[in-house]
Coordinates of C-alpha atoms in Angstrom, one line a residue:
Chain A
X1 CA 154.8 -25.6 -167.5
X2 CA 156.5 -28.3 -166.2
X3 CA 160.2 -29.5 -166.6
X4 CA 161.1 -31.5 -169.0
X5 CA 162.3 -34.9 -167.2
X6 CA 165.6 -36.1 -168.8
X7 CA 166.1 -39.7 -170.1
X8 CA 169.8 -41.1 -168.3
X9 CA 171.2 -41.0 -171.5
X10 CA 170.1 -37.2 -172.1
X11 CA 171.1 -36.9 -168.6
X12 CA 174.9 -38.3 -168.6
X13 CA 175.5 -36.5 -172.1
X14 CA 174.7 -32.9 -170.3
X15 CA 177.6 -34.4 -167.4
X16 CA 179.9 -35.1 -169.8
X17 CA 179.5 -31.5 -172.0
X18 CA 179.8 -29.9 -168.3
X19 CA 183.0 -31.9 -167.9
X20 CA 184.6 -30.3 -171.5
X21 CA 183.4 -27.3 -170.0
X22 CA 185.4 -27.7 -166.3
X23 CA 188.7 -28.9 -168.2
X24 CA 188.3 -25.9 -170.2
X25 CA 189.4 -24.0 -167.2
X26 CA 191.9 -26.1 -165.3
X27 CA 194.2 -29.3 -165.5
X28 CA 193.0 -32.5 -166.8
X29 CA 193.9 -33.9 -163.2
X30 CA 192.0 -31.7 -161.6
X31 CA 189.1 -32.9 -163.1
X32 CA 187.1 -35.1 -160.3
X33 CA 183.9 -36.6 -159.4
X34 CA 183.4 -34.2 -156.9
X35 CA 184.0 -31.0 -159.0
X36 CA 181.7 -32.2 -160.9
X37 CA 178.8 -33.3 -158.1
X38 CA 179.4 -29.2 -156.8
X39 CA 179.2 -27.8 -160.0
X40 CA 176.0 -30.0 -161.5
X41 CA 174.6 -29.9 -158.0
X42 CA 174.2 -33.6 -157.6
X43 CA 174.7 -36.2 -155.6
X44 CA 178.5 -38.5 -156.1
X45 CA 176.4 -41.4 -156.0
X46 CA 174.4 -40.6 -159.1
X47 CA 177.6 -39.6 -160.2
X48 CA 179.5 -42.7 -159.6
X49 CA 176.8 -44.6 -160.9
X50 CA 176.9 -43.0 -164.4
X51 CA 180.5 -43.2 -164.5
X52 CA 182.1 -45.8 -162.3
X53 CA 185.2 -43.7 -161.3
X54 CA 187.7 -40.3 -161.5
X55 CA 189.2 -42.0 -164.4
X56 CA 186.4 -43.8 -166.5
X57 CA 184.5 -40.0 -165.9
X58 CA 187.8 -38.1 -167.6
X59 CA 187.8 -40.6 -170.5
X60 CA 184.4 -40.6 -171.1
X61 CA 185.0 -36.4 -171.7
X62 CA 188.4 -36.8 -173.8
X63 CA 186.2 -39.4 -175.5
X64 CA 183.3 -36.4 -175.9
X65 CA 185.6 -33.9 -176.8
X66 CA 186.9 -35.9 -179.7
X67 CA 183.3 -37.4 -180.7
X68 CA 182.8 -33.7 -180.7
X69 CA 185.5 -32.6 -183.1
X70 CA 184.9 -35.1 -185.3
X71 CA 181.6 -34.1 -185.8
X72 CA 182.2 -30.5 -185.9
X73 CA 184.8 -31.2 -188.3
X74 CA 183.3 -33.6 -190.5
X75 CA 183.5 -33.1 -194.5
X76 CA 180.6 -30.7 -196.0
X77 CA 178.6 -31.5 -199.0
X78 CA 181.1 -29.9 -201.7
X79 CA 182.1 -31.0 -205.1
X80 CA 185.5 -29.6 -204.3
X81 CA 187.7 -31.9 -202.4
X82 CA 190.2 -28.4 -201.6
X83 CA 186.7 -26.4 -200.3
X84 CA 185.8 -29.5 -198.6
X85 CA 189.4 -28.9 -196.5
X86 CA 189.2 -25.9 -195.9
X87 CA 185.5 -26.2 -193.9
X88 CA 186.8 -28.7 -192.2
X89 CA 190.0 -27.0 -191.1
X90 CA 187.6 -23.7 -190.5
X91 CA 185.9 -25.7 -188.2
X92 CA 188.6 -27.1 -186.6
X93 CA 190.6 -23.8 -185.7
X94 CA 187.1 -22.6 -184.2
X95 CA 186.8 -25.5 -182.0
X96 CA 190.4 -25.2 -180.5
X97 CA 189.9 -21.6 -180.4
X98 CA 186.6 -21.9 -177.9
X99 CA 188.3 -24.6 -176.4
X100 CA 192.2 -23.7 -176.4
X101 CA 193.0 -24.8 -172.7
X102 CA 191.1 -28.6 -172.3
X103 CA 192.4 -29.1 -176.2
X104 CA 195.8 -28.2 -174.4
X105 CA 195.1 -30.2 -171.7
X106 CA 194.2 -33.5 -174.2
X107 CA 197.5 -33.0 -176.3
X108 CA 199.6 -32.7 -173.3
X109 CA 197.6 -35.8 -171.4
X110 CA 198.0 -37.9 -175.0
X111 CA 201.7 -37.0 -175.6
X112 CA 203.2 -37.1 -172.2
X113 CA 203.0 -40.9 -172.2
X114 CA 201.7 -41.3 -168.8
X115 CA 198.2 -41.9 -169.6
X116 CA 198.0 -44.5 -172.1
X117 CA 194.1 -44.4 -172.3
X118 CA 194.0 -40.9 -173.4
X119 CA 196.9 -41.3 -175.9
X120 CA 194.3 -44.6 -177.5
X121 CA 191.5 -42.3 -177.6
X122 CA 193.5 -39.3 -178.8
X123 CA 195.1 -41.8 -181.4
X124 CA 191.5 -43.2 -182.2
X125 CA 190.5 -39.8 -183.1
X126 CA 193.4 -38.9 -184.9
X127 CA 193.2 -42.1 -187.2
X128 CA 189.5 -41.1 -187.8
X129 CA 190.3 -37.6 -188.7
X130 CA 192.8 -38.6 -191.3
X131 CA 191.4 -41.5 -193.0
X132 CA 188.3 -39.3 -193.8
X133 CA 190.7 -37.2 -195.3
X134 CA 191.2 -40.2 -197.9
X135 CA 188.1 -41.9 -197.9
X136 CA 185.6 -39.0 -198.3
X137 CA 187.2 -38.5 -201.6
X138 CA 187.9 -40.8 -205.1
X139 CA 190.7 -42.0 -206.3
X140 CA 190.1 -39.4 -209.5
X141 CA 189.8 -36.5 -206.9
X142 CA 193.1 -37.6 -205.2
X143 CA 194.6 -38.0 -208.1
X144 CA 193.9 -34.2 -209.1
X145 CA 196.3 -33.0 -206.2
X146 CA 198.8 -35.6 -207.1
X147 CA 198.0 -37.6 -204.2
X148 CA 197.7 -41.6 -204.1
X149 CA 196.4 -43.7 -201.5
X150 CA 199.2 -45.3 -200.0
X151 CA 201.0 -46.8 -196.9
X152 CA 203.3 -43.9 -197.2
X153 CA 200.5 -41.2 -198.1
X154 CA 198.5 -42.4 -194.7
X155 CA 201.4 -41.9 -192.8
X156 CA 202.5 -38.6 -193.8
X157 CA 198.9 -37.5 -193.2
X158 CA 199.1 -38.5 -189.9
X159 CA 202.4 -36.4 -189.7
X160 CA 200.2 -33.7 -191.7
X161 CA 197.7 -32.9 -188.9
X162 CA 200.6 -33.2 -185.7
X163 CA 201.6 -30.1 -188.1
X164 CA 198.3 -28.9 -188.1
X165 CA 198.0 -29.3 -184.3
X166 CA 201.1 -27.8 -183.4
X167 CA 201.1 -24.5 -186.2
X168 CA 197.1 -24.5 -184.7
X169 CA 198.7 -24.1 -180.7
X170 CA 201.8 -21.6 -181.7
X171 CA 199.6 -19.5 -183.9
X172 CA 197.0 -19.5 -180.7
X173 CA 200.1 -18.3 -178.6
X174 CA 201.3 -15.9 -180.9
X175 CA 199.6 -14.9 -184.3
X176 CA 202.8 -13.5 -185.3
X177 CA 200.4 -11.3 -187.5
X178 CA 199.2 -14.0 -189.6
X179 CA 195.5 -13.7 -190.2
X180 CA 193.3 -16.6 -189.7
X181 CA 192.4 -16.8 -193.2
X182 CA 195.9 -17.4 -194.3
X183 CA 196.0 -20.1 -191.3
X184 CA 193.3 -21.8 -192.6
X185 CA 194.5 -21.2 -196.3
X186 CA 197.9 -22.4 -195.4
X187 CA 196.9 -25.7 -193.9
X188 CA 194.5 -26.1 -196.8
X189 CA 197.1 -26.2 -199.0
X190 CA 199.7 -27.9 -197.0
X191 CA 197.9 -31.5 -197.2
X192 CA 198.6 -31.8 -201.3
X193 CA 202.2 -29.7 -200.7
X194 CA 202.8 -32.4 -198.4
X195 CA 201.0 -35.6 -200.0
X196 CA 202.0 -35.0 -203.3
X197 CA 205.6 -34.9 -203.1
X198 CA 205.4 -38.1 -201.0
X199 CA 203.5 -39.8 -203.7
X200 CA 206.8 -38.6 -205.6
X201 CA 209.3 -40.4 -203.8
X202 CA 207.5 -43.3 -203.2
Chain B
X1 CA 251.2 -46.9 -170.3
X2 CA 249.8 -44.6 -168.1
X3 CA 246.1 -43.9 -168.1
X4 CA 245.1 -40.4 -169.5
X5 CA 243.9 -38.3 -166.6
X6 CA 240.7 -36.4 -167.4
X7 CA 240.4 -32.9 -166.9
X8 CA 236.7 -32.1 -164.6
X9 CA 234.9 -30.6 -168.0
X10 CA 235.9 -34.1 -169.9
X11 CA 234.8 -35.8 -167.0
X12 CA 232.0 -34.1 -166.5
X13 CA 231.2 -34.7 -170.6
X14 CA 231.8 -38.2 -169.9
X15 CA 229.2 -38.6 -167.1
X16 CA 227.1 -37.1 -169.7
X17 CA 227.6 -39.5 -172.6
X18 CA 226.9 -42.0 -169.6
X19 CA 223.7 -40.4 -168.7
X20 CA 222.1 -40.4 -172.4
X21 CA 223.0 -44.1 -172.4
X22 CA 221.1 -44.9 -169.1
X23 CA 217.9 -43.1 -170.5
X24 CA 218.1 -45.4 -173.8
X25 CA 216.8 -47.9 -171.3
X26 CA 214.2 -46.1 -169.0
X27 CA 211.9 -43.9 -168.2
X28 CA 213.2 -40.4 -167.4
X29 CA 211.9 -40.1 -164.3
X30 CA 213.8 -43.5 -163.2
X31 CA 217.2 -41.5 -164.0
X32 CA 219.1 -40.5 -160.7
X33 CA 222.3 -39.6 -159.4
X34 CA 222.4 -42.9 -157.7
X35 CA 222.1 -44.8 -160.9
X36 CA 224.7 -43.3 -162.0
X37 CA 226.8 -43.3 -159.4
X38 CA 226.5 -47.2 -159.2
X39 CA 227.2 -47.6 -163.2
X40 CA 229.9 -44.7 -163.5
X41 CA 232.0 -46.2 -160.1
X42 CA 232.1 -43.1 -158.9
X43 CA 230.6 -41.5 -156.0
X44 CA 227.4 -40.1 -155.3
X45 CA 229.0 -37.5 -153.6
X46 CA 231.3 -36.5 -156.4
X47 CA 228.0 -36.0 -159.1
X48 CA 226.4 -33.9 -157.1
X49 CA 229.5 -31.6 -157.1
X50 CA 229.2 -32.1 -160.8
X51 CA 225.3 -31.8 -161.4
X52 CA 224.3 -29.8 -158.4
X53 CA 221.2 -32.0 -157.9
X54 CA 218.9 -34.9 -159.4
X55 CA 216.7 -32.4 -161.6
X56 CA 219.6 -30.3 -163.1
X57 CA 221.6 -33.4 -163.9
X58 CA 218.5 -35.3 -165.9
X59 CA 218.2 -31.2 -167.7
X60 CA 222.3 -32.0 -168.8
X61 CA 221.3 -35.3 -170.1
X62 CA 218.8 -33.9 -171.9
X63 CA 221.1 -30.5 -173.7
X64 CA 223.0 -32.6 -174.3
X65 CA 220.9 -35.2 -176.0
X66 CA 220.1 -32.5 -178.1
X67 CA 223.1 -30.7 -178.7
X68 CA 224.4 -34.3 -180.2
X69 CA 221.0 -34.3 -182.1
X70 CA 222.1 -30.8 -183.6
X71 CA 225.4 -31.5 -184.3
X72 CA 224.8 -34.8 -185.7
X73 CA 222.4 -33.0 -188.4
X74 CA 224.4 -29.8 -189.4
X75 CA 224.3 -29.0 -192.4
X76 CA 227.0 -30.5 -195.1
X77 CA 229.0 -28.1 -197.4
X78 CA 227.0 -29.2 -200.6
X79 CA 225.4 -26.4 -203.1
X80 CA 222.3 -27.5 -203.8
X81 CA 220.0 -26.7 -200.6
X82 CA 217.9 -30.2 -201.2
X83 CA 221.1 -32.0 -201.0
X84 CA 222.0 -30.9 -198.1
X85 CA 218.5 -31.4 -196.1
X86 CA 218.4 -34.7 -197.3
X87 CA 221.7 -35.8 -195.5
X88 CA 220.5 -33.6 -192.6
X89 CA 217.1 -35.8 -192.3
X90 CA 219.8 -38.7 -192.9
X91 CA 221.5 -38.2 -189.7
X92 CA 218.4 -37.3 -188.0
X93 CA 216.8 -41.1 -188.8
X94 CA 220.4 -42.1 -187.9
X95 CA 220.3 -40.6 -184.4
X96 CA 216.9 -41.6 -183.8
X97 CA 216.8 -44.8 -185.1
X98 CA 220.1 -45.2 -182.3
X99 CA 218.5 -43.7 -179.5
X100 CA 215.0 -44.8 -179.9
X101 CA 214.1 -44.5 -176.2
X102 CA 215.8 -42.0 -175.1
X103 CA 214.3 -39.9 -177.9
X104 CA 210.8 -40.7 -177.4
X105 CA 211.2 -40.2 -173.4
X106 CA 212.1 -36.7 -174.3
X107 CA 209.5 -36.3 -176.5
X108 CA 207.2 -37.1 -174.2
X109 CA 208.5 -35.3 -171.1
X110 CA 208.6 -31.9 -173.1
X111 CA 205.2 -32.3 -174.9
X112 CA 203.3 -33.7 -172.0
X113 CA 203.5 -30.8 -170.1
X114 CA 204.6 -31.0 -166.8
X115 CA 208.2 -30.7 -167.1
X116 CA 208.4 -27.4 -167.6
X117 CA 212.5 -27.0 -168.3
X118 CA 212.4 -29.9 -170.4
X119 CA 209.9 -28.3 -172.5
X120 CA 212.4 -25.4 -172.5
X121 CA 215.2 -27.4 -173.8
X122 CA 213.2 -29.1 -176.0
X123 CA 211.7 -26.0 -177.8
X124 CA 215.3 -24.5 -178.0
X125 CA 216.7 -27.2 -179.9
X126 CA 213.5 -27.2 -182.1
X127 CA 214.2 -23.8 -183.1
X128 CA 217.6 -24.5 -183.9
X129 CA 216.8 -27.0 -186.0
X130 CA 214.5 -25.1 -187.9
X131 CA 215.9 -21.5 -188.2
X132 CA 218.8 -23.6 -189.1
X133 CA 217.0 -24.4 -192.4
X134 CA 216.2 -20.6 -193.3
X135 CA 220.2 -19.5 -192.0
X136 CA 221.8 -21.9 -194.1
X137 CA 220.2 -21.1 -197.5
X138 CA 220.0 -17.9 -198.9
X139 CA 216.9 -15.8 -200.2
X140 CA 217.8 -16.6 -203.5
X141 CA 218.1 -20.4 -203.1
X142 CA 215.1 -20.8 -201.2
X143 CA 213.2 -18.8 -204.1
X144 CA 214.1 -21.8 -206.1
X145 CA 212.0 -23.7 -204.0
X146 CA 209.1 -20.9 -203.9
X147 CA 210.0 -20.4 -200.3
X148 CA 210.0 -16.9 -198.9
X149 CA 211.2 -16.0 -195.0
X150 CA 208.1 -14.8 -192.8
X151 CA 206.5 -15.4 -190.1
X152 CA 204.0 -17.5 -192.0
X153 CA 206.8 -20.2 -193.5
X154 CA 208.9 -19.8 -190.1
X155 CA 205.7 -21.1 -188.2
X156 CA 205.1 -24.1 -190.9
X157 CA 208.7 -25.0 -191.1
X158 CA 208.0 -25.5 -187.2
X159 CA 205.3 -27.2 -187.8
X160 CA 206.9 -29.3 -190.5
X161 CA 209.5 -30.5 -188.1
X162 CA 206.1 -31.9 -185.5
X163 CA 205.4 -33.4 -188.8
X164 CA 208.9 -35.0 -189.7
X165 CA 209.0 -35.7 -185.8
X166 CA 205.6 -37.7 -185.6
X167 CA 206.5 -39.6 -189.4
X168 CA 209.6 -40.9 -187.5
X169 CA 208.5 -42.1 -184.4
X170 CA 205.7 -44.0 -186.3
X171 CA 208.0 -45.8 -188.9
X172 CA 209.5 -47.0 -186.2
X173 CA 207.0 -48.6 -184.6
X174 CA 206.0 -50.0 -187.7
X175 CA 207.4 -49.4 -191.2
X176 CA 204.5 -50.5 -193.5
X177 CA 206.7 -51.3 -196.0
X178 CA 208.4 -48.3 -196.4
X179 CA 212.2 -48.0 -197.0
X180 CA 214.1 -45.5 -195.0
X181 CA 215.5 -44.0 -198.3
X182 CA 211.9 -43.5 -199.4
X183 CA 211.1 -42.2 -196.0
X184 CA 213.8 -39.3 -195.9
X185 CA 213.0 -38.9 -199.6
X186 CA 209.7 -38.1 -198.6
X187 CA 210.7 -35.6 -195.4
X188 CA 213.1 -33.9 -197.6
X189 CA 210.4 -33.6 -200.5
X190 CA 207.7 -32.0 -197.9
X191 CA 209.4 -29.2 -196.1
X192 CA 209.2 -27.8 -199.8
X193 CA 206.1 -28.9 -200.4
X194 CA 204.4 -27.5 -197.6
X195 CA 206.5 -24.1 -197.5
X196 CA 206.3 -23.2 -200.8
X197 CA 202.2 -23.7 -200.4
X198 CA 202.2 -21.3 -197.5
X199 CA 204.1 -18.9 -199.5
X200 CA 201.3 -18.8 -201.9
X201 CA 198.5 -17.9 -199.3
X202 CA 199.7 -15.4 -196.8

């Protein structure tokens, strides 16, 4: 039987899900070229060659990690825009929680302010995650949580899932006996608690 | 007219007061003894005695960024608990919306990671903030609001003020259109809206 031979696209794909898995365990600026040449046993010139540089490699796997939440987050085929959360939010807490440290590591690198490449591709996943929110779902099924589509409603979204984000990184710290069912349930529900009052006072 | 001699603790505040100013206009790691030394006319000598050393002194700057920060939103003697969040959130757009850099450098600093003791300060003002909300208000007046005291709400009400935090800091980039009386309408509207949710599912 003979090995199957890898395209370079197959082949710079399987790099970059090693590189999620190498920030996993340490600091984002840890996170080299070599590491990764000792760890995938090949050369730095390949490497180099599929990446250009340190930086343009460590993008490329924020950019991965987010392509990958995105995807494992993205809205299943439910009538009920509430259900349809709450899978999506499931699926979110289980991706932080097999990747808590490099999902650290990507908050901290966006927020700090010193890399402003990973706070545009933090910021470009952020804006995906919550305009799916609105645009996987009618006006009508807004409109049955109270919740319009507007400037104001888009930005308090956004706020919504910083508070997803940080509840999501305290409760992983400390559960402070709260099950993750009432997590989930409780960020479920928080999206209308939050979206419909702004509607209100708008 | 003589002038007012200073005793070392007001001089000391004064230096302070100073220091918050200088970081309106830079990053914080640009803050330093010598800077201030040059704009205060004092010398560099005489801060250290005061400040012990460049890291402790840009720590003061920071307590007491966020001491004003606290006492700029305590609570008002007003019955009705809604009331008196909403003038809270008030000051807290005022204070921001004065010290626009300064804030968001000490955002950044304590959520990116590698400032350690800023974080420190950061999260201790945070919690003051928001235990604040539960302190102020008794069981019976947050029950008006369908908000009960556990762990659960104590979390989200965290949470809530990541949310209020990250709202802020992007009106102020860019206010789509949306008045700051609508805006603090809105933050006042969703610390309800999202407690009395998480109330529901725990």
């Amino acid at each position: 039987m003979s090995r199957t031979r890898l395209s370079p696209e197959q082949r710079r794909e399987q790099l970059l899900d090693l590189g999620v898995q190498l920030i996993a365990d340490r600091p984002l600026d840890e996170l080299s070229i070599d590491l990764l040449a000792e760890q995938a046993g090949v050369s730095r010139g390949l490497l180099y060659h599929y990446f250009g540089g340190k930086q343009e490699f460590l993008l490329a796997v924020l950019r991965r990690m987010a392509d990958d939440l995105y995807a494992a987050t993205a809205p299943v085929d439910h009538p009920d825009m509430a259900e349809r959360l709450r899978v999506s939010l499931q699926n979110y807490v289980g991706f932080v929680r097999d990747h808590p440290a490099s999902y650290r590591s990507f908050v901290a690198a966006a927020l700090g302010g010193s890399h402003p490449d990973v706070r545009a591709v933090y910021e470009e996943a952020r804006s995906a995650l919550t305009d799916r929110i609105f645009d996987s779902a009618s006006a009508e099924e807004l409109a049955v949580f109270g919740i319009v589509d507007t400037a104001a409603t888009r930005l308090f979204a956004r706020g919504w899932a910083s508070m997803v984000e940080d509840v999501m990184l305290r409760w992983l710290e400390d559960p402070r006996g709260i099950t993750e069912e009432e997590l989930i349930g409780s960020m479920t529900l928080s999206l209308g608690g939050v979206l419909a009052v702004v509607a209100l006072s708008s």
